[in-house]
CSV table of C-alpha atoms and ligand atoms in Angstrom, one decimal:
chain,number,residue,atom,x,y,z
X,1,SER,CA,-122.4,181.7,13.4
X,2,SER,CA,-123.3,183.7,16.4
X,3,GLY,CA,-125.3,186.1,14.1
X,4,SER,CA,-127.8,183.5,12.9
X,5,HIS,CA,-127.8,182.0,16.3
X,6,GLN,CA,-128.9,185.3,17.8
X,7,MET,CA,-131.7,185.7,15.2
X,8,PHE,CA,-133.4,182.4,16.1
X,9,LYS,CA,-132.3,181.6,19.6
X,10,GLU,CA,-131.7,185.0,21.3
X,11,PRO,CA,-131.7,183.8,24.9
X,12,SER,CA,-134.2,185.5,27.0
X,13,LYS,CA,-132.9,186.7,30.3
X,14,PRO,CA,-131.8,183.5,32.0
X,15,GLN,CA,-134.2,182.9,34.9
X,16,ARG,CA,-133.1,179.8,36.6
X,17,VAL,CA,-129.7,179.9,38.3
X,18,MET,CA,-127.9,177.1,40.1
X,19,VAL,CA,-125.5,178.4,42.7
X,20,ILE,CA,-122.9,175.7,43.5
X,21,GLY,CA,-121.2,176.5,46.7
X,22,GLY,CA,-124.1,178.7,47.8
X,23,ASP,CA,-123.5,178.1,51.5
X,24,GLY,CA,-120.0,179.7,51.3
X,25,TYR,CA,-118.8,183.3,51.7
X,26,CYS,CA,-119.2,184.5,48.0
X,27,GLY,CA,-121.9,182.0,47.2
X,28,TRP,CA,-124.3,182.9,50.0
X,29,ALA,CA,-124.2,186.6,49.3
X,30,THR,CA,-124.7,185.9,45.5
X,31,ALA,CA,-127.6,183.4,46.0
X,32,LEU,CA,-129.5,186.0,48.1
X,33,HIS,CA,-128.7,188.8,45.7
X,34,LEU,CA,-129.9,186.8,42.6
X,35,SER,CA,-133.1,185.7,44.5
X,36,ASN,CA,-133.8,189.3,45.4
X,37,LYS,CA,-133.3,190.3,41.8
X,38,GLY,CA,-136.1,187.9,40.7
X,39,TYR,CA,-134.0,184.9,39.5
X,40,GLU,CA,-135.2,181.4,40.5
X,41,VAL,CA,-132.3,180.2,42.5
X,42,ALA,CA,-131.1,176.8,43.7
X,43,ILE,CA,-128.2,176.3,46.1
X,44,VAL,CA,-126.1,173.2,45.6
X,45,ASP,CA,-123.6,172.6,48.4
X,46,SER,CA,-122.0,169.6,50.1
X,47,LEU,CA,-121.4,171.7,53.3
X,48,VAL,CA,-117.8,170.4,53.2
X,49,ARG,CA,-116.5,173.9,54.2
X,50,ARG,CA,-118.3,173.7,57.5
X,51,LEU,CA,-116.6,170.3,58.0
X,52,PHE,CA,-113.1,171.7,57.2
X,53,ASP,CA,-113.7,174.3,60.0
X,54,HIS,CA,-114.6,171.5,62.5
X,55,GLN,CA,-111.7,169.4,61.5
X,56,LEU,CA,-109.2,172.2,61.8
X,57,GLY,CA,-110.8,173.8,64.9
X,58,LEU,CA,-111.6,177.0,63.1
X,59,ASP,CA,-114.7,179.2,63.2
X,60,SER,CA,-116.2,182.2,61.4
X,61,LEU,CA,-115.9,185.5,63.2
X,62,THR,CA,-119.6,185.8,62.8
X,63,PRO,CA,-122.1,183.2,64.1
X,64,ILE,CA,-123.6,181.6,61.0
X,65,SER,CA,-127.0,179.8,60.9
X,66,SER,CA,-127.4,176.4,59.3
X,67,ILE,CA,-128.3,176.6,55.6
X,68,HIS,CA,-131.8,175.3,56.4
X,69,ASN,CA,-132.4,178.1,58.9
X,70,ARG,CA,-130.9,180.7,56.5
X,71,LEU,CA,-133.3,179.7,53.8
X,72,ARG,CA,-136.3,179.6,56.1
X,73,CYS,CA,-135.5,183.1,57.3
X,74,TRP,CA,-135.1,184.3,53.7
X,75,LYS,CA,-138.5,182.9,52.8
X,76,SER,CA,-140.2,184.4,55.8
X,77,LEU,CA,-138.7,187.8,55.1
X,78,THR,CA,-139.2,188.0,51.3
X,79,GLY,CA,-141.6,185.3,50.4
X,80,LYS,CA,-139.0,183.9,48.0
X,81,THR,CA,-138.0,180.3,47.9
X,82,ILE,CA,-134.4,179.2,47.3
X,83,GLU,CA,-134.3,175.5,46.4
X,84,LEU,CA,-131.6,173.4,48.3
X,85,TYR,CA,-129.7,170.4,47.1
X,86,ILE,CA,-127.2,169.0,49.6
X,87,GLY,CA,-124.6,167.0,47.8
X,88,ASP,CA,-121.1,166.8,46.3
X,89,VAL,CA,-120.7,167.9,42.7
X,90,CYS,CA,-117.9,165.2,42.4
X,91,ASP,CA,-120.8,162.7,42.7
X,92,PHE,CA,-122.1,162.7,39.1
X,93,GLU,CA,-125.3,160.8,39.9
X,94,PHE,CA,-126.2,163.5,42.5
X,95,LEU,CA,-125.3,166.3,40.1
X,96,SER,CA,-127.3,164.7,37.2
X,97,GLU,CA,-130.5,164.4,39.3
X,98,THR,CA,-130.0,168.0,40.4
X,99,PHE,CA,-129.7,169.2,36.8
X,100,LYS,CA,-132.7,167.2,35.7
X,101,SER,CA,-134.8,168.5,38.6
X,102,PHE,CA,-133.9,172.2,38.5
X,103,GLU,CA,-133.2,172.7,34.8
X,104,PRO,CA,-130.8,175.7,35.1
X,105,ASN,CA,-130.2,178.3,32.4
X,106,ALA,CA,-127.1,179.4,34.2
X,107,VAL,CA,-124.8,177.7,36.7
X,108,VAL,CA,-122.5,179.8,38.9
X,109,HIS,CA,-119.8,177.5,40.2
X,110,PHE,CA,-118.3,178.7,43.6
X,111,GLY,CA,-118.1,175.1,45.0
X,112,GLU,CA,-114.4,174.5,45.4
X,113,GLN,CA,-111.8,174.1,48.1
X,114,ARG,CA,-110.6,177.7,47.9
X,115,SER,CA,-107.8,178.2,50.4
X,116,ALA,CA,-104.2,178.2,49.2
X,117,PRO,CA,-102.8,177.4,52.7
X,118,TYR,CA,-105.3,174.5,53.1
X,119,SER,CA,-104.0,173.0,49.8
X,120,MET,CA,-100.5,173.2,51.2
X,121,ILE,CA,-101.1,171.5,54.6
X,122,ASP,CA,-100.1,168.0,53.5
X,123,ARG,CA,-100.2,165.6,50.5
X,124,SER,CA,-103.8,164.5,51.3
X,125,ARG,CA,-105.1,168.1,51.3
X,126,ALA,CA,-103.2,168.9,48.1
X,127,VAL,CA,-104.8,165.8,46.4
X,128,PHE,CA,-108.2,166.5,47.9
X,129,THR,CA,-108.1,170.1,46.6
X,130,GLN,CA,-107.2,169.2,43.0
X,131,ASN,CA,-109.6,166.2,43.0
X,132,ASN,CA,-112.5,168.1,44.4
X,133,ASN,CA,-112.0,171.2,42.2
X,134,VAL,CA,-110.9,169.6,38.9
X,135,ILE,CA,-113.4,166.7,39.0
X,136,GLY,CA,-116.2,168.8,40.3
X,137,THR,CA,-115.8,171.3,37.4
X,138,LEU,CA,-115.5,168.4,34.9
X,139,ASN,CA,-118.7,166.9,36.2
X,140,VAL,CA,-120.4,170.3,35.8
X,141,LEU,CA,-119.2,170.5,32.2
X,142,PHE,CA,-120.6,167.0,31.5
X,143,ALA,CA,-123.9,167.8,33.2
X,144,ILE,CA,-124.3,170.9,31.0
X,145,LYS,CA,-123.5,168.9,27.8
X,146,GLU,CA,-125.8,166.1,28.8
X,147,PHE,CA,-128.8,167.8,30.3
X,148,SER,CA,-128.7,171.5,29.5
X,149,GLU,CA,-126.7,172.4,26.5
X,150,GLN,CA,-127.6,176.1,26.3
X,151,CYS,CA,-126.8,176.6,30.0
X,152,HIS,CA,-124.2,179.3,30.6
X,153,LEU,CA,-121.4,178.3,33.0
X,154,VAL,CA,-120.1,181.1,35.2
X,155,LYS,CA,-117.1,179.7,36.8
X,156,LEU,CA,-115.1,181.3,39.6
X,157,GLY,CA,-111.4,181.4,38.7
X,158,THR,CA,-108.8,183.5,40.4
X,159,MET,CA,-106.3,186.2,39.5
X,160,GLY,CA,-103.7,184.0,41.1
X,161,GLU,CA,-103.8,181.8,37.9
X,162,TYR,CA,-101.6,184.5,36.2
X,163,GLY,CA,-99.1,184.8,39.0
X,164,THR,CA,-97.0,187.9,39.0
X,165,PRO,CA,-95.3,188.2,35.6
X,166,ASN,CA,-93.1,191.2,34.8
X,167,ILE,CA,-95.6,192.4,32.1
X,168,ASP,CA,-99.1,193.7,32.2
X,169,ILE,CA,-101.8,191.0,32.8
X,170,GLU,CA,-104.5,190.9,30.2
X,171,GLU,CA,-108.0,189.5,30.6
X,172,GLY,CA,-107.5,185.9,29.7
X,173,TYR,CA,-105.8,186.3,26.4
X,174,ILE,CA,-102.7,188.0,25.0
X,175,THR,CA,-101.9,188.8,21.4
X,176,ILE,CA,-98.3,187.8,20.6
X,177,THR,CA,-96.2,188.2,17.5
X,178,HIS,CA,-93.5,185.5,17.3
X,179,ASN,CA,-91.1,185.0,14.4
X,180,GLY,CA,-93.3,187.2,12.2
X,181,ARG,CA,-96.6,185.5,12.9
X,182,THR,CA,-99.3,186.7,15.2
X,183,ASP,CA,-101.9,184.9,17.4
X,184,THR,CA,-104.1,185.6,20.3
X,185,LEU,CA,-103.3,183.0,23.0
X,186,PRO,CA,-104.3,182.2,26.5
X,187,PHE,CA,-102.3,184.4,28.9
X,188,PRO,CA,-99.5,182.4,30.5
X,189,LYS,CA,-100.4,180.8,33.9
X,190,GLN,CA,-98.0,180.7,36.8
X,191,ALA,CA,-100.0,179.7,39.8
X,192,SER,CA,-98.2,179.3,43.1
X,193,SER,CA,-100.2,176.8,45.3
X,194,PHE,CA,-101.9,173.5,44.6
X,195,TYR,CA,-105.2,175.4,45.1
X,196,HIS,CA,-104.3,178.2,42.5
X,197,LEU,CA,-103.1,175.4,40.2
X,198,SER,CA,-106.5,173.7,40.4
X,199,LYS,CA,-108.0,176.8,38.9
X,200,VAL,CA,-105.6,176.7,36.0
X,201,HIS,CA,-106.5,173.1,35.4
X,202,ASP,CA,-110.2,174.0,35.5
X,203,SER,CA,-109.6,176.8,33.0
X,204,HIS,CA,-107.9,174.4,30.6
X,205,ASN,CA,-110.8,171.9,30.8
X,206,ILE,CA,-113.4,174.7,30.2
X,207,THR,CA,-111.4,176.1,27.2
X,208,PHE,CA,-111.4,172.7,25.6
X,209,THR,CA,-115.1,171.9,26.2
X,210,CYS,CA,-116.1,175.3,24.8
X,211,LYS,CA,-114.2,174.4,21.6
X,212,ALA,CA,-115.1,170.8,21.4
X,213,TRP,CA,-118.8,170.8,22.6
X,214,GLY,CA,-119.8,174.5,22.1
X,215,ILE,CA,-120.3,175.1,25.9
X,216,ARG,CA,-120.8,178.8,26.7
X,217,ALA,CA,-118.7,179.8,29.6
X,218,THR,CA,-117.3,182.8,31.5
X,219,ASP,CA,-114.3,182.4,33.8
X,220,LEU,CA,-114.3,185.1,36.5
X,221,ASN,CA,-110.7,185.5,37.6
X,222,GLN,CA,-111.6,187.1,40.9
X,223,GLY,CA,-109.1,188.9,43.1
X,224,VAL,CA,-109.1,188.8,46.9
X,225,VAL,CA,-112.6,189.6,48.3
X,226,TYR,CA,-113.1,191.7,51.4
X,227,GLY,CA,-116.1,192.9,53.4
X,228,VAL,CA,-119.1,191.1,54.8
X,229,ARG,CA,-122.3,193.0,54.5
X,230,THR,CA,-124.5,193.0,51.4
X,231,ASP,CA,-127.9,194.5,51.0
X,232,GLU,CA,-129.5,191.1,51.5
X,233,THR,CA,-127.4,189.5,54.2
X,234,GLU,CA,-127.9,192.6,56.4
X,235,MET,CA,-131.7,192.2,56.3
X,236,HIS,CA,-131.6,189.8,59.3
X,237,GLU,CA,-129.0,188.4,61.7
X,238,GLU,CA,-129.8,184.9,60.6
X,239,LEU,CA,-128.7,185.8,57.1
X,240,CYS,CA,-125.3,186.9,58.3
X,241,ASN,CA,-122.4,185.8,56.1
X,242,ARG,CA,-119.4,184.0,57.3
X,243,PHE,CA,-116.2,186.0,57.9
X,244,ASP,CA,-112.9,184.0,58.0
X,245,TYR,CA,-109.9,185.5,59.8
X,246,ASP,CA,-107.8,182.4,60.6
X,247,GLY,CA,-104.4,181.7,59.0
X,248,VAL,CA,-105.9,179.0,56.7
X,249,PHE,CA,-109.1,180.5,55.3
X,250,GLY,CA,-108.8,184.2,56.3
X,251,THR,CA,-107.8,186.5,53.4
X,252,ALA,CA,-105.6,189.6,53.7
X,253,LEU,CA,-107.7,192.6,54.3
X,254,ASN,CA,-110.4,190.8,56.3
X,255,ARG,CA,-107.7,189.3,58.5
X,256,PHE,CA,-106.1,192.7,59.1
X,257,CYS,CA,-109.4,194.2,60.3
X,258,VAL,CA,-109.9,191.4,62.9
X,259,GLN,CA,-106.2,191.7,64.0
X,260,ALA,CA,-106.6,195.4,64.5
X,261,ALA,CA,-109.8,194.9,66.4
X,262,VAL,CA,-108.2,192.5,68.9
X,263,GLY,CA,-104.9,194.4,69.2
X,264,HIS,CA,-102.9,191.7,67.4
X,265,PRO,CA,-100.1,193.2,65.2
X,266,LEU,CA,-100.9,193.0,61.5
X,267,THR,CA,-99.3,189.9,60.0
X,268,VAL,CA,-97.4,191.2,56.9
X,269,TYR,CA,-95.7,188.1,55.3
X,270,GLY,CA,-92.1,188.8,54.3
X,271,LYS,CA,-91.4,192.2,52.7
X,272,GLY,CA,-95.1,193.0,52.1
X,273,GLY,CA,-94.7,194.1,48.5
X,274,GLN,CA,-97.0,191.3,47.3
X,275,THR,CA,-99.6,193.1,45.2
X,276,ARG,CA,-103.0,191.6,44.3
X,277,GLY,CA,-106.3,192.8,42.9
X,278,TYR,CA,-109.1,193.3,45.6
X,279,LEU,CA,-112.8,193.8,45.5
X,280,ASP,CA,-115.7,194.4,47.9
X,281,ILE,CA,-118.1,191.4,48.3
X,282,ARG,CA,-120.9,193.8,47.1
X,283,ASP,CA,-119.0,193.9,43.8
X,284,THR,CA,-118.7,190.1,43.7
X,285,VAL,CA,-122.5,189.7,43.7
X,286,GLN,CA,-122.8,192.5,41.1
X,287,CYS,CA,-120.2,191.0,38.8
X,288,VAL,CA,-121.8,187.6,38.9
X,289,GLU,CA,-125.2,189.1,38.1
X,290,LEU,CA,-123.7,191.0,35.1
X,291,ALA,CA,-122.1,187.8,33.8
X,292,ILE,CA,-125.4,185.9,34.0
X,293,ALA,CA,-127.4,188.7,32.5
X,294,ASN,CA,-125.0,189.0,29.5
X,295,PRO,CA,-124.2,185.3,28.7
X,296,ALA,CA,-121.3,184.1,26.6
X,297,ASN,CA,-122.2,182.8,23.2
X,298,PRO,CA,-122.2,179.0,22.5
X,299,GLY,CA,-118.6,177.9,22.1
X,300,GLU,CA,-117.3,181.1,23.6
X,301,PHE,CA,-114.9,181.1,26.6
X,302,ARG,CA,-114.9,184.5,28.1
X,303,VAL,CA,-112.5,185.6,30.8
X,304,PHE,CA,-113.1,188.6,33.0
X,305,ASN,CA,-110.6,189.8,35.6
X,306,GLN,CA,-112.9,190.5,38.5
X,307,PHE,CA,-111.4,193.0,40.9
X,308,THR,CA,-111.6,196.8,41.3
X,309,GLU,CA,-108.3,198.0,42.8
X,310,GLN,CA,-104.7,196.7,43.4
X,311,PHE,CA,-103.0,197.0,46.7
X,312,SER,CA,-99.7,195.6,48.2
X,313,VAL,CA,-99.9,194.0,51.6
X,314,ASN,CA,-98.0,197.0,53.0
X,315,GLU,CA,-100.5,199.4,51.5
X,316,LEU,CA,-103.4,197.4,53.2
X,317,ALA,CA,-101.5,197.5,56.5
X,318,ALA,CA,-101.1,201.3,56.2
X,319,LEU,CA,-104.8,201.7,55.4
X,320,VAL,CA,-105.9,199.6,58.4
X,321,THR,CA,-103.5,201.4,60.7
X,322,LYS,CA,-105.0,204.7,59.6
X,323,ALA,CA,-108.6,203.5,60.0
X,324,GLY,CA,-107.6,202.3,63.5
X,325,GLU,CA,-106.3,205.8,64.3
X,326,ASN,CA,-109.7,207.2,63.3
X,327,LEU,CA,-111.3,204.9,65.9
X,328,GLY,CA,-108.7,205.5,68.6
X,329,ILE,CA,-107.0,202.1,68.2
X,330,ASP,CA,-103.3,201.8,68.1
X,331,VAL,CA,-102.4,199.4,65.3
X,332,GLN,CA,-99.0,197.8,64.9
X,333,SER,CA,-97.6,195.7,62.1
X,334,ILE,CA,-95.0,192.9,62.2
X,335,SER,CA,-93.1,191.2,59.5
X,336,VAL,CA,-93.8,187.4,59.7
X,337,PRO,CA,-91.3,185.1,57.9
X,338,ASN,CA,-93.2,184.4,54.7
X,339,PRO,CA,-94.8,180.9,55.0
X,340,ARG,CA,-95.4,181.0,51.2
X,341,VAL,CA,-93.1,180.9,48.2
X,342,GLU,CA,-94.0,184.0,46.3
X,343,ALA,CA,-92.4,187.2,44.9
X,344,GLU,CA,-92.4,189.9,47.7
X,345,GLU,CA,-91.4,192.8,45.4
X,346,HIS,CA,-92.6,192.7,41.9
X,347,TYR,CA,-94.3,194.6,39.0
X,348,TYR,CA,-98.1,194.2,38.9
X,349,ASN,CA,-100.5,195.8,36.5
X,350,ALA,CA,-103.6,193.8,35.6
X,351,LYS,CA,-106.4,194.9,33.2
X,352,HIS,CA,-109.9,194.8,34.6
X,353,THR,CA,-112.2,196.7,32.1
X,354,LYS,CA,-114.6,194.0,30.8
X,355,LEU,CA,-116.9,194.0,33.8
X,356,ILE,CA,-116.8,197.8,33.9
X,357,GLU,CA,-117.9,197.8,30.2
X,358,LEU,CA,-120.8,195.5,31.2
X,359,GLY,CA,-121.9,198.1,33.8
X,360,LEU,CA,-120.1,197.3,37.0
X,361,LYS,CA,-120.2,200.3,39.4
X,362,PRO,CA,-117.4,199.5,41.8
X,363,HIS,CA,-117.5,200.1,45.6
X,364,LEU,CA,-113.9,201.2,46.0
X,365,LEU,CA,-112.2,200.8,49.3
X,366,SER,CA,-112.9,204.0,51.2
X,367,ASP,CA,-112.2,205.3,54.7
X,368,SER,CA,-115.9,204.8,55.6
X,369,LEU,CA,-115.9,201.2,54.5
X,370,LEU,CA,-112.8,200.4,56.4
X,371,ASP,CA,-114.2,202.1,59.5
X,372,SER,CA,-117.4,200.1,59.2
X,373,LEU,CA,-115.4,196.8,58.6
X,374,LEU,CA,-113.3,197.6,61.6
X,375,ASN,CA,-116.3,198.4,63.7
X,376,PHE,CA,-117.9,195.1,62.5
X,377,ALA,CA,-114.8,193.2,63.6
X,378,ILE,CA,-114.9,195.0,67.0
X,379,LYS,CA,-118.5,194.0,67.5
X,380,TYR,CA,-117.6,190.3,67.3
X,381,LYS,CA,-114.1,190.5,68.8
X,382,ASP,CA,-115.0,188.3,71.8
X,383,ARG,CA,-115.5,185.5,69.4
X,384,VAL,CA,-111.9,185.7,68.1
X,385,ASP,CA,-109.6,182.8,68.9
X,386,THR,CA,-106.3,184.6,68.7
X,387,LYS,CA,-104.4,181.3,68.5
X,388,GLN,CA,-105.8,180.9,64.9
X,389,ILE,CA,-104.3,184.2,63.7
X,390,MET,CA,-100.6,183.3,63.0
X,391,PRO,CA,-100.0,181.3,59.8
X,392,SER,CA,-99.4,177.6,60.4
X,393,VAL,CA,-98.9,176.2,56.9
X,394,SER,CA,-95.5,176.3,55.2
X,395,TRP,CA,-95.1,176.0,51.4
X,396,ARG,CA,-91.7,174.6,51.9
X,397,LYS,CA,-92.4,172.1,54.7
X,398,ILE,CA,-95.4,170.3,53.1
X,399,GLY,CA,-94.9,166.6,52.9
X,400,ALA,CA,-96.6,163.3,52.6
X,401,LYS,CA,-97.1,162.9,56.3
X,402,PRO,CA,-100.7,163.7,57.4
X,403,ARG,CA,-100.8,166.8,59.6
X,404,THR,CA,-103.1,167.9,62.3
X,405,LEU,CA,-102.9,171.7,62.8
X,406,ALA,CA,-102.2,172.3,66.4
X,407,ALA,CA,-103.4,175.6,67.7
H,501,LIG,P1,-116.1,179.2,50.7
H,501,LIG,O1,-115.2,178.1,51.2
H,501,LIG,O2,-116.7,180.1,51.7
H,501,LIG,O3,-117.3,178.5,49.9
H,501,LIG,C1,-117.2,177.4,49.1
H,501,LIG,C2,-118.5,176.6,49.2
H,501,LIG,O4,-118.4,175.5,48.3
H,501,LIG,C3,-118.6,176.0,50.6
H,501,LIG,O5,-119.9,176.2,51.1
H,501,LIG,C4,-118.3,174.5,50.3
H,501,LIG,O6,-119.1,173.6,51.2
H,501,LIG,C5,-118.8,174.3,48.9
H,501,LIG,N1,-118.1,173.2,48.2
H,501,LIG,C6,-116.8,172.9,48.1
H,501,LIG,N2,-116.6,171.8,47.4
H,501,LIG,C7,-117.8,171.3,47.0
H,501,LIG,C8,-118.2,170.2,46.3
H,501,LIG,N3,-117.4,169.3,45.8
H,501,LIG,N4,-119.6,170.0,46.1
H,501,LIG,C9,-120.5,170.9,46.6
H,501,LIG,N5,-120.1,172.0,47.3
H,501,LIG,C10,-118.8,172.2,47.5
H,501,LIG,O7,-115.3,180.0,49.6
H,501,LIG,P2,-115.6,181.4,49.0
H,501,LIG,O8,-114.6,182.4,49.6
H,501,LIG,O9,-117.0,181.7,49.0
H,501,LIG,O10,-115.1,181.2,47.5
H,501,LIG,C11,-116.0,180.8,46.5
H,501,LIG,C12,-115.3,180.7,45.1
H,501,LIG,O11,-114.8,181.9,44.8
H,501,LIG,C13,-114.2,179.7,45.1
H,501,LIG,O12,-114.2,179.0,43.9
H,501,LIG,C14,-113.0,180.5,45.2
H,501,LIG,O13,-111.9,179.9,44.6
H,501,LIG,C15,-113.4,181.8,44.5
H,501,LIG,N6,-112.7,183.0,45.0
H,501,LIG,C16,-112.8,183.4,46.3
H,501,LIG,C17,-112.1,184.5,46.7
H,501,LIG,C18,-112.1,185.0,48.1
H,501,LIG,O14,-111.4,186.0,48.5
H,501,LIG,N7,-112.9,184.5,49.0
H,501,LIG,C19,-111.3,185.2,45.8
H,501,LIG,C20,-111.2,184.8,44.5
H,501,LIG,C21,-111.9,183.7,44.1
H,502,LIG,N1,-100.8,187.8,53.2
H,502,LIG,C1,-100.1,188.5,54.2
H,502,LIG,N2,-100.5,188.4,55.5
H,502,LIG,C2,-101.6,187.7,55.8
H,502,LIG,C3,-102.4,187.0,54.8
H,502,LIG,C4,-101.9,187.1,53.5
H,502,LIG,O1,-99.1,189.1,53.9
H,502,LIG,O2,-102.0,187.6,57.0
H,502,LIG,C5,-100.3,187.9,51.8
H,502,LIG,C6,-100.1,186.6,51.2
H,502,LIG,O3,-98.8,186.1,51.4
H,502,LIG,C7,-100.4,186.9,49.7
H,502,LIG,C8,-101.5,188.0,49.8
H,502,LIG,O4,-101.4,188.5,51.1
H,502,LIG,O5,-99.3,187.4,49.1
H,502,LIG,C9,-102.9,187.5,49.5
H,502,LIG,O6,-103.1,186.4,50.4
H,502,LIG,P1,-104.6,185.9,50.8
H,502,LIG,O7,-104.5,184.8,51.8
H,502,LIG,O8,-105.4,187.1,51.1
H,502,LIG,O9,-105.2,185.4,49.3
H,502,LIG,P2,-104.8,184.1,48.5
H,502,LIG,O10,-104.1,183.1,49.2
H,502,LIG,O11,-104.3,184.5,47.2
H,502,LIG,O12,-106.3,183.5,48.3
H,502,LIG,C10,-107.5,184.3,48.3
H,502,LIG,C11,-108.7,183.3,48.3
H,502,LIG,C12,-108.6,182.5,47.1
H,502,LIG,C13,-108.6,183.4,45.8
H,502,LIG,C14,-107.5,184.4,45.9
H,502,LIG,C15,-107.6,185.5,44.8
H,502,LIG,O13,-108.6,182.5,49.5
H,502,LIG,O14,-109.8,181.7,47.0
H,502,LIG,O15,-108.5,182.6,44.7
H,502,LIG,O16,-107.6,185.1,47.2
H,502,LIG,S1,-106.0,185.9,44.2
H,502,LIG,O17,-105.1,186.3,45.3
H,502,LIG,O18,-106.2,187.0,43.3
H,502,LIG,O19,-105.5,184.7,43.5
């Protein structure tokens, strides 16, 4: 039982954290944050995300240094070493050696293909996404079982696993009474892209291995992340995080800030009533640290809904329009025919109390943050390739034929 377990094996604060996907947007900010907080950190990344950008002709708004220069800079600024393992977690031999060499007490897994539009480009990208994400996570589960049984898996999931049901969304589980009997069951999943579905498949594999092998795991069903600066990445320009604004990898609020900065109308897809949970990247790093510092018990599969506020696309457009006014920029919006298949007017009310109970102090979206995000986008606006702004991937037109996205 967990009681006797705690008496004999109360885990001391986990010290060695492997950050898979640590060269990406959320992972880079998190790796630096954990290193700054005194954790021993190793980044594991295949750098495949930089390759997608090359292949599709996309680039981050911000110039980003190579992972090697980033880590050298961090070391020279703080004296702290972050270990680096370049490789693909789908390669089990590589992952095994990495586990044996680093011996993590916690693994944070950000290392997936995370764009819904990317997964809907063509058959081969759909298959790549599910292969990369599902097999990568399965390998991580096997590595934990084989080499590091007590290691806590902190896995990035997504709020999009739940879809937009016409009832309140709970944190992972719902208690249902059916024909007079009651049970607490996984909350129904209704994902709406091959990417979001890969996260559903991951959650099922993790649920099963927690039960079957006693793995300890936390699924962080994260909402859409916005922002760019964190305490650590702003220490030096070489530590600057990536900032995606293009139609494939850019996410809603970040895209709108860049659009406003270059005088492009805000691209509201369809009716704009699509409501999602959002959070500041400074809260992403805080949430992951909280999950690591308070590990799941052996065999426990925890699910936290990781976002701080809900907004519809129209509400975001209105906020950015107002922030533009403050800075003397005239911001327009257009309704773009929705390239996705999704509800454009729907009920949405998702619980998000578990991370708050663990101590999360949210950075809510404020006028000042929006002003600074907009100013940040203005600072780099000469780097914007406006041809990358409009959406180019259609949920309905996807087929087996390989596609090259023409700008
Ligand atoms: P990102 O694309 O910026 O970073 C992902 C990183 O993982 C990249 O550096 C990539 O090279 C690496 N990677 C991918 N597949 C790999 C593999 N097989 N082996 C090793 N490395 C691999 O993405 P992000 O925005 O930082 O997202 C990180 C995680 O958080 C993802 O799992 C994503 O689904 C989740 N998430 C992101 C958001 C968001 O708004 N950005 C919201 C909710 C959830
Ligand atoms: N949208 C617009 N205009 C735009 C961009 C997006 O109206 O220019 C709409 C989309 O149609 C969608 C909503 O805004 O309804 C959110 O889209 P998004 O691209 O910001 O986010 P999404 O595709 O859901 O994916 C992002 C991350 C993904 C993460 C997910 C969290 O890329 O990794 O899992 O956010 S969540 O949305 O909660 O599932």
